[in-house]
Structures are given as structure tokens and as C-alpha cells.
């Protein structure tokens, strides 16, 4: 049996979680997930500004902080912290933790290969809209192939203490140690599917140990000290989900079911680079306090394509807010919204979209929100998105004047006008997998 | 009689681009057939009204006593494009739990 913990569900997750995982009980592997779809484009820009950047900058200091524990307890770290510059990330880890052996997985970054792919006739059509990539070719900011667990397992075979990847799938971080330790083959579809589903359960960190849980959430103990998840994996594909003793949170069948359904598409066809997992085969069993056993998982052959994560510059957006108090808070907010829209129209400004929400009334649940006829206050929230940066910038100047020139009781403008942000959009596409060659390198 | 879906089920929701997914899970596996009968894709589409511009797909997971719904074009463009505060649809599961369903007293028990 091996123990694989997940200490980071996204870049920005709780900084103490990975530290506590190595300190509060036994684990063999610590998986850390840093990358969302859009993260790669931010990192690409950082790398263009400074060739030593382009990775998750929280990661090297974390390894520096826990390096002694990693050695004492023989814990191996696997992270997709490399972003678009895994080697620079590895060098920084080596600088802060010189006694650790660090390996990187390369080959996911295809930013420099897109024209080669297009010339060879790969249209890389948007999987949602069907548009060919050529439509946005000059606006692309980053392009990466999602790679699977086998390249990570190769890096583990080099006896690295820290394995750093770029754009691998979140589930690969947990599956790789199972492949490495149990000698699973690339055609062991059921076992690979089991490891993939284990990875899916833990990839959002504490969301499978009681976080964001709707089942009796008020009774979930000690959420301030919530324990992050641990997979106890067996060589035959069975596994349990648990957390360290004495930590907060809850692991139960209900909690695990919620996380299994999180961001799920067709449950019979959960497609990864390693296999296609069948979520309708999963059997769950409560196996003691804070422990759920998972078994019965079936899988099918991996696809002939890999998914590309391409980020491109779409345009600009800004979102501004004002607050109106009772009485008639909603009516005043609606009047202010009408005035702003009329002024934008009079200025002749064009946007792709203007969208208004009334916080305290309908922002989250829209037309199905429970009616609240006289709320004590309402926050008016207006957003615009468009191609013209100047128009978006002008919009940001149209809210605060209403405090003096609009309906009464307008307030909440203390932060000044809202920032104009570049919109980086995501372009999912497919590419034949044989075009992507990965390699593994130990960084001295 | 009519009850809120929240009486027999819990939920979690999230996003994939401009599609929101909502998992609806029976607290008690015996109530799964009630979910299958009452919480159809059409009713979910109708419940959310103008919030969901595209179609609604439903998948069944009898092993978990759960249904998975995909609500297409439901997040104002999704991801970074969306101007909504809940651009990831994280609150839509809680919204759906307020939907009323028709049950016999005998099938949901005390």
C-alpha cells in the first residue's frame, strides 16, 4: 500500500496544507496541482518579461520550507508547478533545497510548434465551437498538450525527490506513483482508471474532505484545521480515501460522491491521456471514521489524441460596483443601471456584452433566486466586455459620478474606479498523440 | 405531495467552459428512482429559464444514486469571458435543490 496526498487543489490554495500533510502523519507522495487553463498564459507573459520566470512561484519556497521533512520521512513531491518553464522552476528548487534530487518532465509546451502542426494539416479546431485555430493564430499566448501519468512515472523511476511537470493532467499527479510502484502497464485499463478516479477525487484538495460540502455542513468539525486528502492505494486498483488523524473536516461516502460528480461530463467516458474511466462502475463503502473504500472501477483504452490547452487574447473587460441602501434599494440600483447604460449609449461606445447583477437580490441564482422584496442594501454590479480597450476604460469612469448625480444613498465607491483587465480566453483542441514526445531530465 | 428536491438530495456544481455541471445525489439510495422520474433534463431546463441558453443533458449514475446534468451556455461565456460573479456555476447546485418535485408520502417515508 502507498499513501499519496494532495496538498494543493489550485494555485492559491491554503499554503499550510502541504506542510501539515508532511508533518502530521505518514505519506509517501505529495501531489500538488498548480495549473488552471488560463494560468499558462499568465506564466508565458512572465517568461517573456524574464526568462527565469514562467512557473508557480509559490512552489520553490514551499519545498525549501519542507525539505528536511521530505528527507526524514522519505516523501516524494510531484507537482505541475513548472508551468511554461519547468527547468527554471527546478533550478530555483535546487537553489533553495540543494540536497534534493529534482527531475523535470518536458515536451508539453507546443507554443513554438503550432505553425508546424498547422502546416501538416492539423486544424486544431475549437472543441466547443468548431472554429479552426487559424482564426486566432496571431492572438495566441500559450499552447500546451495535456500529458498523462507515464512520463511522470519515468521521472519517479530516476529516484527523484521532486518531480516537476508543466501541463500534465491533474489526475496524472496521483496516478504516476501507482504506475511507478505497482508496475502497471499502459494497457492495464481498469487499474489506470482506478488511479485516475483516485486522482479526480483528491485533485481539488479539501473538497473531498468536507470543504464546499452541502451535507450537514454546519456539523463538519474544525474546518480551520481541515485535513487534506490521502489516497491509500493498493496494487490491484482498490483504494481508500482518508486524511490524517486529528485533523478537521470529514471523509464520508456522501462527501466523496459530491466530489466524484464535480466538473464531470459523460460519466461513462472520462477521457484522460492514460485511459477512459467509467464513473458508473465505482463502488463506495464507509470503512470507519473518515475513511471511504473505493473499488470495482473499470476503464477502457486511451484515446489516439491528446487535448491541447491554448490561451489567446480575446479583448478587455471591467466590472464596477456601487451600493444603495433601503428603502427601495433595488429600485435605486435599477435606476442607476439604466443611467449608466444610457450614458454609454450616448457616448457611442460598443461592447460585446454589458451585464448587470444585483447583489443581495439575484446575483448568484438569477431568475430562480428567492424573492427579497425590501433588502436592507443592494450592490449594483455592472460588467462590460469588448475588443476596444479605450471603451472599456471609459466605462470604468461612469459609475462613481452617480454618487452625486444619480439616485440617493449611493455609496461603496471607496476603492475608486475598477481596473481594466485583459481577457485571456481558452481554446480546447485535439492533436494526434504521436506528435507529442515527452522527455525527462535531472536538473543539477 | 410537493417537496423541495433538497429534502431527498444534495448537490455539487462546477464548470467546463460555458457549461455548468450539476451533480444531484440522493441522501438515501432508495430515493434514486424518484430522482430519475422527477428531475428530468426538460424540467431542469425549464426551472432555470433564461439562465440556460443552450440545452440540458442528463446522465445517470445508479451506482452512486446520482444524476449528472450538463447545462450548456449557462455561464455567460464561462471562464474568463463571463461577467457574472458566479462564472463557475458553483452556486447553481444549491439553486436546483429548491426545485419542487411531486412524490407520494409512502415513497419518501418519514
XYZ file of C-alpha atoms in Angstrom:
554
model
C 0.000 0.000 0.000
C 1.221 3.506 -0.781
C -0.081 6.824 0.529
C -0.488 9.692 -1.932
C -1.592 13.035 -0.522
C -2.849 16.105 -2.358
C -1.790 19.361 -0.733
C -2.862 21.955 -3.288
C -6.093 21.998 -5.297
C -5.114 25.062 -7.335
C -2.501 27.825 -7.301
C -3.632 29.969 -4.408
C -4.881 27.112 -2.218
C -4.050 27.035 1.516
C -0.286 27.440 1.974
C -0.227 25.414 5.219
C -1.900 22.339 3.711
C 1.186 20.677 2.163
C 3.292 21.491 5.236
C 0.764 19.834 7.527
C 0.474 16.797 5.249
C 4.192 16.013 5.651
C 4.236 16.835 9.369
C 1.038 15.344 10.776
C 1.265 11.728 9.673
C 2.717 9.230 7.212
C 2.607 9.805 3.441
C 4.807 8.527 0.597
C 3.959 11.031 -2.127
C 2.827 14.637 -2.014
C 0.959 15.757 -5.156
C 0.493 19.488 -5.774
C -1.737 20.899 -8.515
C -0.976 24.479 -9.556
C -2.356 24.939 -13.044
C -5.725 26.106 -14.299
C -6.408 26.557 -18.030
C -5.609 30.257 -18.040
C -2.595 30.044 -15.707
C -0.285 29.009 -18.559
C -0.858 32.254 -20.475
C -0.043 34.359 -17.391
C 3.141 32.343 -16.915
C 4.036 32.704 -20.597
C 3.877 36.505 -20.242
C 6.072 36.378 -17.139
C 8.613 34.274 -19.011
C 8.666 36.721 -21.925
C 9.433 39.530 -19.458
C 12.059 37.478 -17.607
C 13.395 34.167 -18.994
C 13.985 32.941 -15.422
C 10.232 33.069 -14.651
C 7.127 31.328 -16.003
C 6.442 28.802 -13.225
C 4.403 28.679 -9.989
C 6.499 30.944 -7.794
C 4.977 29.655 -4.531
C 6.433 26.220 -5.159
C 10.226 26.566 -4.627
C 9.840 28.353 -1.232
C 7.425 25.628 -0.135
C 9.988 22.931 -0.974
C 12.631 24.969 0.840
C 10.386 25.071 3.888
C 9.611 21.324 3.990
C 12.887 19.888 2.618
C 14.065 18.405 5.928
C 10.761 16.639 6.475
C 10.782 15.300 2.920
C 14.174 13.663 3.562
C 13.389 12.427 7.089
C 10.080 10.906 6.069
C 11.109 9.822 2.555
C 8.326 11.752 0.854
C 8.481 12.388 -2.902
C 6.849 15.518 -4.341
C 5.072 15.545 -7.726
C 3.829 18.906 -8.971
C 2.769 20.615 -12.190
C 4.422 23.755 -10.839
C 6.733 24.007 -13.871
C 4.241 26.000 -15.917
C 5.964 27.071 -19.151
C 9.451 26.947 -17.616
C 9.955 23.699 -15.649
C 13.756 23.911 -15.813
C 13.855 27.396 -14.268
C 11.484 26.114 -11.581
C 13.759 23.127 -10.918
C 16.846 25.367 -10.675
C 15.135 27.561 -8.109
C 14.122 24.468 -6.090
C 17.744 23.248 -6.237
C 18.975 26.658 -5.070
C 16.680 26.597 -2.030
C 16.983 22.846 -1.350
C 20.396 21.741 -2.686
C 20.273 18.226 -1.206
C 17.143 17.191 -3.122
C 17.271 15.413 -6.468
C 14.960 17.214 -8.913
C 13.664 15.868 -12.223
C 11.579 17.674 -14.829
C 9.180 16.372 -17.466
C 9.382 18.232 -20.781
C 7.506 18.155 -24.079
C 4.062 19.501 -23.181
C 4.854 23.051 -24.347
C 3.920 23.322 -28.036
C 3.746 27.130 -28.253
C 6.665 27.061 -30.720
C 5.280 24.138 -32.738
C 1.811 25.416 -33.721
C 2.822 26.523 -37.229
C 4.464 23.149 -37.798
C 1.165 21.457 -36.776
C -0.931 23.797 -38.953
C 1.377 23.253 -41.939
C 0.956 19.487 -41.502
C -2.813 19.917 -41.815
C -3.882 19.789 -38.156
C -6.659 22.381 -37.881
C -6.809 22.215 -34.054
C -10.484 23.182 -34.195
C -12.050 24.592 -31.047
C -13.760 21.606 -29.406
C -16.692 23.798 -28.307
C -17.279 25.956 -31.377
C -15.658 24.024 -34.259
C -13.704 27.090 -35.431
C -10.205 26.410 -36.863
C -7.203 27.679 -34.892
C -6.115 29.823 -37.838
C -8.924 32.259 -36.880
C -6.996 33.343 -33.769
C -3.424 32.364 -34.734
C -1.933 35.845 -34.218
C -3.517 36.244 -30.777
C -2.230 33.021 -29.169
C -0.412 33.479 -25.856
C 0.405 29.883 -24.868
C -0.198 26.331 -26.078
C 0.336 23.113 -24.146
C -0.613 19.478 -24.539
C -2.091 17.746 -21.530
C 0.293 14.893 -20.860
C -0.552 11.854 -18.776
C 0.976 9.918 -15.903
C 3.525 7.725 -17.713
C 6.119 10.487 -18.302
C 5.816 11.398 -14.601
C 6.321 7.744 -13.632
C 9.516 7.747 -15.752
C 10.771 10.680 -13.695
C 9.931 8.834 -10.459
C 11.965 5.871 -11.726
C 15.054 8.130 -11.648
C 14.582 8.260 -7.856
C 13.953 11.985 -7.870
C 12.832 13.618 -4.621
C 10.887 16.252 -6.548
C 9.256 15.764 -9.954
C 8.231 18.942 -11.760
C 5.948 18.884 -14.788
C 4.331 21.548 -16.912
C 0.830 20.932 -18.258
C 0.058 17.397 -17.127
C -3.470 16.362 -16.201
C -4.407 16.881 -12.572
C -5.193 13.174 -12.215
C -1.745 12.164 -13.532
C -0.108 13.572 -10.388
C -1.752 10.861 -8.277
C -1.737 8.070 -10.858
C 2.007 8.332 -11.588
C 3.184 6.927 -8.216
C 0.853 3.926 -8.631
C 2.266 3.180 -12.089
C 5.782 3.553 -10.724
C 5.373 1.483 -7.549
C 2.968 -1.192 -8.780
C 4.473 -1.620 -12.257
C 1.123 -1.019 -14.004
C 1.289 -1.326 -17.793
C -0.040 1.160 -20.356
C -2.823 -1.327 -21.184
C -3.962 -2.057 -17.597
C -7.091 -0.026 -18.330
C -9.057 -0.940 -15.199
C -6.154 -0.158 -12.871
C -5.286 3.050 -14.708
C -8.954 4.085 -14.498
C -8.933 3.376 -10.752
C -5.832 5.525 -10.245
C -7.347 8.233 -12.439
C -10.553 8.295 -10.394
C -8.495 8.410 -7.185
C -6.746 11.419 -8.708
C -10.082 13.033 -9.640
C -11.305 12.663 -6.053
C -8.257 14.381 -4.500
C -7.365 16.886 -7.219
C -9.417 19.653 -5.598
C -7.750 19.209 -2.225
C -10.095 19.571 0.733
C -13.186 19.459 -1.472
C -13.191 15.690 -0.752
C -12.557 16.057 2.992
C -15.511 18.267 3.908
C -14.821 21.530 2.106
C -17.636 23.030 -0.006
C -19.872 20.187 1.179
C -23.649 20.570 1.354
C -24.327 17.590 3.621
C -24.773 18.953 7.169
C -22.018 21.480 6.534
C -22.647 23.155 9.891
C -21.615 19.947 11.677
C -18.317 19.385 9.860
C -15.686 19.568 12.608
C -12.795 22.030 12.875
C -12.738 23.381 9.331
C -9.991 25.826 10.357
C -7.706 22.790 10.619
C -9.209 20.770 7.767
C -7.157 17.744 6.753
C -6.222 17.460 3.085
C -6.872 14.129 1.333
C -4.742 10.995 1.281
C -5.171 8.086 -1.148
C -4.212 4.693 0.282
C -3.635 2.799 -2.957
C -3.363 -0.984 -3.374
C -1.544 -2.740 -6.235
C -4.804 -4.194 -7.626
C -6.501 -0.819 -8.128
C -8.565 -0.714 -4.956
C -8.003 2.351 -2.807
C -9.281 4.273 0.196
C -9.616 7.994 0.725
C -8.738 9.304 4.182
C -6.974 12.162 5.985
C -4.515 12.446 8.862
C -5.860 11.632 12.333
C -6.707 14.633 14.464
C -7.308 16.970 11.540
C -10.606 18.747 10.848
C -13.107 18.046 8.104
C -14.915 14.850 7.199
C -14.431 11.949 4.786
C -17.677 10.058 4.189
C -19.480 8.377 1.287
C -21.673 11.484 0.833
C -18.657 13.768 0.668
C -16.854 11.542 -1.845
C -19.980 11.299 -4.032
C -20.167 15.101 -4.254
C -16.557 15.312 -5.369
C -16.912 12.453 -7.876
C -19.628 14.494 -9.608
C -17.613 17.736 -9.547
C -16.845 19.011 -13.058
C -17.951 15.686 -14.516
C -19.160 15.308 -18.107
C -20.305 11.956 -19.525
C -19.689 9.607 -16.572
C -19.012 6.558 -18.756
C -16.361 8.420 -20.764
C -13.996 10.334 -18.506
C -11.199 10.848 -21.029
C -7.569 11.270 -19.985
C -4.272 10.694 -21.831
C -3.881 7.434 -19.843
C -7.289 5.730 -20.184
C -11.037 6.326 -20.363
C -12.550 5.838 -16.906
C -16.135 4.699 -16.247
C -17.659 6.506 -13.263
C -20.725 4.256 -13.359
C -18.545 1.348 -12.200
C -17.428 2.966 -8.930
C -18.409 1.222 -5.678
C -18.078 3.186 -2.405
C -18.117 1.908 1.164
C -17.769 3.689 4.502
C -14.837 1.936 6.195
C -14.536 3.571 9.584
C -14.171 7.131 10.722
C -13.032 9.428 7.909
C -12.288 6.566 5.544
C -14.066 5.513 2.336
C -13.148 2.410 0.324
C -13.389 2.581 -3.466
C -13.491 -0.487 -5.708
C -14.981 -2.059 -8.838
C -13.628 0.546 -11.267
C -13.497 -0.265 -14.956
C -11.657 1.521 -17.712
C -11.193 1.469 -21.480
C -8.363 2.176 -23.904
C -6.730 5.607 -24.001
C -7.636 7.939 -26.891
C -5.495 8.401 -30.006
C -5.441 12.168 -29.413
C -4.211 14.473 -26.676
C -6.007 17.617 -25.613
C -4.346 20.955 -26.202
C -4.816 23.858 -23.829
C -4.388 27.029 -25.878
C -4.800 30.513 -24.432
C -5.379 33.583 -26.592
C -6.027 37.269 -26.139
C -9.752 37.911 -26.517
C -10.256 41.542 -25.525
C -10.882 43.607 -22.401
C -13.289 43.720 -19.512
C -14.070 45.679 -16.362
C -16.570 45.169 -13.574
C -17.668 48.007 -11.314
C -19.905 48.213 -8.267
C -21.948 50.715 -6.234
C -24.089 50.103 -3.145
C -27.593 51.506 -2.490
C -29.376 51.230 0.859
C -33.025 50.752 1.813
C -35.634 51.972 1.326
C -36.098 50.926 -2.301
C -32.504 49.689 -2.596
C -33.303 47.527 -5.617
C -35.297 50.245 -7.396
C -32.452 52.742 -6.909
C -29.916 50.193 -8.195
C -32.038 49.531 -11.266
C -32.333 53.272 -11.948
C -28.552 53.702 -11.639
C -28.026 50.798 -14.058
C -30.352 52.447 -16.590
C -28.474 55.749 -16.306
C -25.086 54.113 -16.850
C -26.353 52.233 -19.893
C -27.909 55.385 -21.350
C -24.661 57.324 -20.884
C -22.606 54.545 -22.545
C -25.051 54.608 -25.453
C -24.818 58.399 -25.742
C -21.017 58.118 -25.850
C -21.376 55.712 -28.779
C -19.280 53.043 -27.048
C -19.528 49.471 -28.355
C -19.186 46.371 -26.199
C -19.663 42.661 -26.850
C -21.686 42.484 -23.658
C -22.953 44.635 -20.789
C -24.129 42.540 -17.863
C -25.792 43.705 -14.642
C -26.294 41.832 -11.380
C -27.945 42.999 -8.181
C -26.081 41.565 -5.185
C -28.443 40.636 -2.405
C -31.228 40.014 -4.920
C -30.271 37.830 -7.884
C -26.502 37.720 -8.489
C -25.948 34.006 -7.877
C -29.303 32.434 -8.707
C -30.633 34.840 -11.333
C -34.328 34.385 -12.108
C -34.655 31.456 -9.680
C -33.451 33.411 -6.621
C -35.830 33.558 -3.649
C -37.620 36.944 -3.877
C -36.374 39.554 -1.408
C -38.828 42.473 -1.698
C -37.113 45.063 0.526
C -33.449 44.186 1.097
C -31.534 46.476 3.513
C -28.975 47.142 0.793
C -28.180 46.072 -2.764
C -24.869 46.119 -4.555
C -25.182 47.100 -8.193
C -22.551 45.244 -10.224
C -22.129 46.163 -13.892
C -19.616 44.427 -16.152
C -18.621 45.153 -19.738
C -16.522 43.143 -22.170
C -15.302 44.189 -25.613
C -12.464 44.466 -28.102
C -11.904 48.214 -27.604
C -9.696 48.853 -24.557
C -10.486 52.577 -24.609
C -14.238 51.944 -24.476
C -13.809 49.616 -21.512
C -11.613 52.196 -19.797
C -14.235 54.911 -20.359
C -16.891 52.649 -18.799
C -14.849 52.482 -15.568
C -15.336 56.275 -15.200
C -19.115 56.150 -15.484
C -20.064 54.618 -12.107
C -18.712 56.871 -9.349
C -20.262 60.108 -10.730
C -23.674 58.598 -9.915
C -22.980 59.005 -6.208
C -23.601 62.740 -6.711
C -25.649 62.767 -9.884
C -27.869 59.668 -9.599
C -30.413 58.104 -7.233
C -29.986 58.767 -3.468
C -27.934 56.705 -0.959
C -25.266 55.611 -3.449
C -22.082 54.537 -1.625
C -19.367 51.869 -1.561
C -17.064 53.560 -4.087
C -14.057 53.650 -1.736
C -11.790 51.563 -3.975
C -12.085 54.045 -6.814
C -12.773 53.056 -10.389
C -12.403 49.398 -11.295
C -9.344 48.065 -13.164
C -9.459 47.248 -16.893
C -8.347 43.645 -17.351
C -7.212 41.784 -20.431
C -9.471 38.825 -21.199
C -7.457 35.711 -21.972
C -9.707 33.034 -23.415
C -9.250 29.285 -23.556
C -9.214 27.258 -26.770
C -9.513 23.492 -26.259
C -8.410 21.360 -29.231
C -7.115 17.888 -30.072
C -3.852 16.708 -31.632
C -2.669 13.185 -32.567
C -0.729 11.906 -29.566
C 2.268 10.726 -31.587
C 3.122 14.380 -32.296
C 3.878 14.955 -28.627
C 7.164 13.485 -27.416
C 7.992 13.884 -23.755
C 11.378 13.581 -22.092
C 12.692 13.501 -18.548
C 15.719 15.365 -17.278
C 17.503 15.556 -13.934
C 18.392 19.172 -13.153
C 21.721 19.689 -11.371
C -47.465 15.955 -2.487
C -44.861 18.534 -3.443
C -41.487 18.711 -1.703
C -38.281 20.609 -2.379
C -35.594 18.487 -4.010
C -33.318 19.413 -1.098
C -35.368 17.113 1.158
C -34.066 13.968 -0.537
C -30.902 15.071 -2.340
C -27.698 17.077 -2.076
C -25.670 18.615 -4.878
C -22.359 19.964 -6.119
C -21.875 22.112 -9.197
C -18.998 23.467 -11.244
C -17.948 24.427 -14.757
C -16.373 23.309 -18.010
C -16.110 26.427 -20.120
C -19.590 27.858 -20.685
C -21.214 24.601 -19.493
C -22.206 24.154 -15.871
C -22.412 20.657 -14.433
C -24.677 19.871 -11.507
C -24.463 16.564 -9.650
C -27.667 15.675 -7.774
C -27.223 12.888 -5.216
C -29.924 11.042 -3.243
C -29.231 11.008 0.506
C -30.831 7.553 0.581
C -30.219 5.241 -2.391
C -33.886 4.134 -2.223
C -34.879 7.588 -3.445
C -32.777 7.380 -6.602
C -35.778 6.211 -8.734
C -37.674 9.320 -7.574
C -34.820 11.491 -8.854
C -34.811 9.643 -12.184
C -38.588 10.123 -12.564
C -38.888 13.710 -11.325
C -35.653 15.502 -12.174
C -35.656 15.262 -15.949
C -33.460 17.297 -18.294
C -36.551 19.172 -19.542
C -37.619 20.160 -16.037
C -34.143 21.369 -15.162
C -34.019 23.448 -18.354
C -37.469 24.880 -17.576
C -36.516 25.571 -13.934
C -33.515 27.740 -14.840
C -35.375 29.502 -17.650
C -33.405 32.301 -19.331
C -30.268 31.466 -17.303
C -29.552 28.437 -19.512
C -29.346 29.455 -23.175
C -28.390 26.008 -24.518
C -29.775 22.514 -23.955
C -29.606 20.401 -20.799
C -28.211 16.856 -20.872
C -28.715 14.265 -18.126
C -26.536 11.273 -17.260
C -27.439 8.521 -14.775
C -25.092 7.060 -12.135
C -27.220 4.419 -10.357
C -24.135 3.131 -8.529
C -23.905 6.481 -6.696
C -27.663 7.154 -6.571
C -26.872 10.275 -8.557
C -27.698 12.218 -11.711
C -25.292 14.464 -13.583
C -26.653 17.442 -15.525
C -24.799 19.466 -18.136
C -26.291 22.941 -18.614
C -24.904 24.325 -21.859
C -24.367 28.059 -22.427
C -25.255 28.694 -18.801
C -22.330 30.754 -17.506
C -22.338 33.970 -19.532
C -19.478 32.776 -21.739
C -17.706 30.883 -18.961
C -14.164 31.052 -17.645
C -12.550 34.460 -18.021
C -15.115 35.788 -20.512
C -18.030 35.695 -18.093
C -19.097 38.907 -16.364
C -21.071 37.013 -13.718
C -19.952 36.773 -10.116
C -20.600 33.018 -10.225
C -18.772 32.455 -13.501
C -18.025 28.851 -12.436
C -21.618 27.885 -11.598
C -20.615 26.940 -8.069
C -23.979 28.059 -6.662
C -26.254 26.508 -9.300
C -26.477 23.156 -7.489
C -27.882 24.897 -4.425
C -30.368 26.711 -6.687
C -31.594 23.477 -8.256
C -32.178 21.902 -4.836
C -35.059 24.368 -4.369
C -36.947 22.876 -7.324
C -40.225 21.273 -6.270
C -40.863 17.631 -7.112
C -44.024 15.522 -6.832
C -43.794 12.447 -4.574
C -46.055 10.013 -2.720
C -45.669 10.148 1.028
C -45.074 6.386 1.019
C -42.063 6.542 -1.290
C -40.082 9.036 0.751
C -41.047 7.754 4.209
C -40.609 9.700 7.402
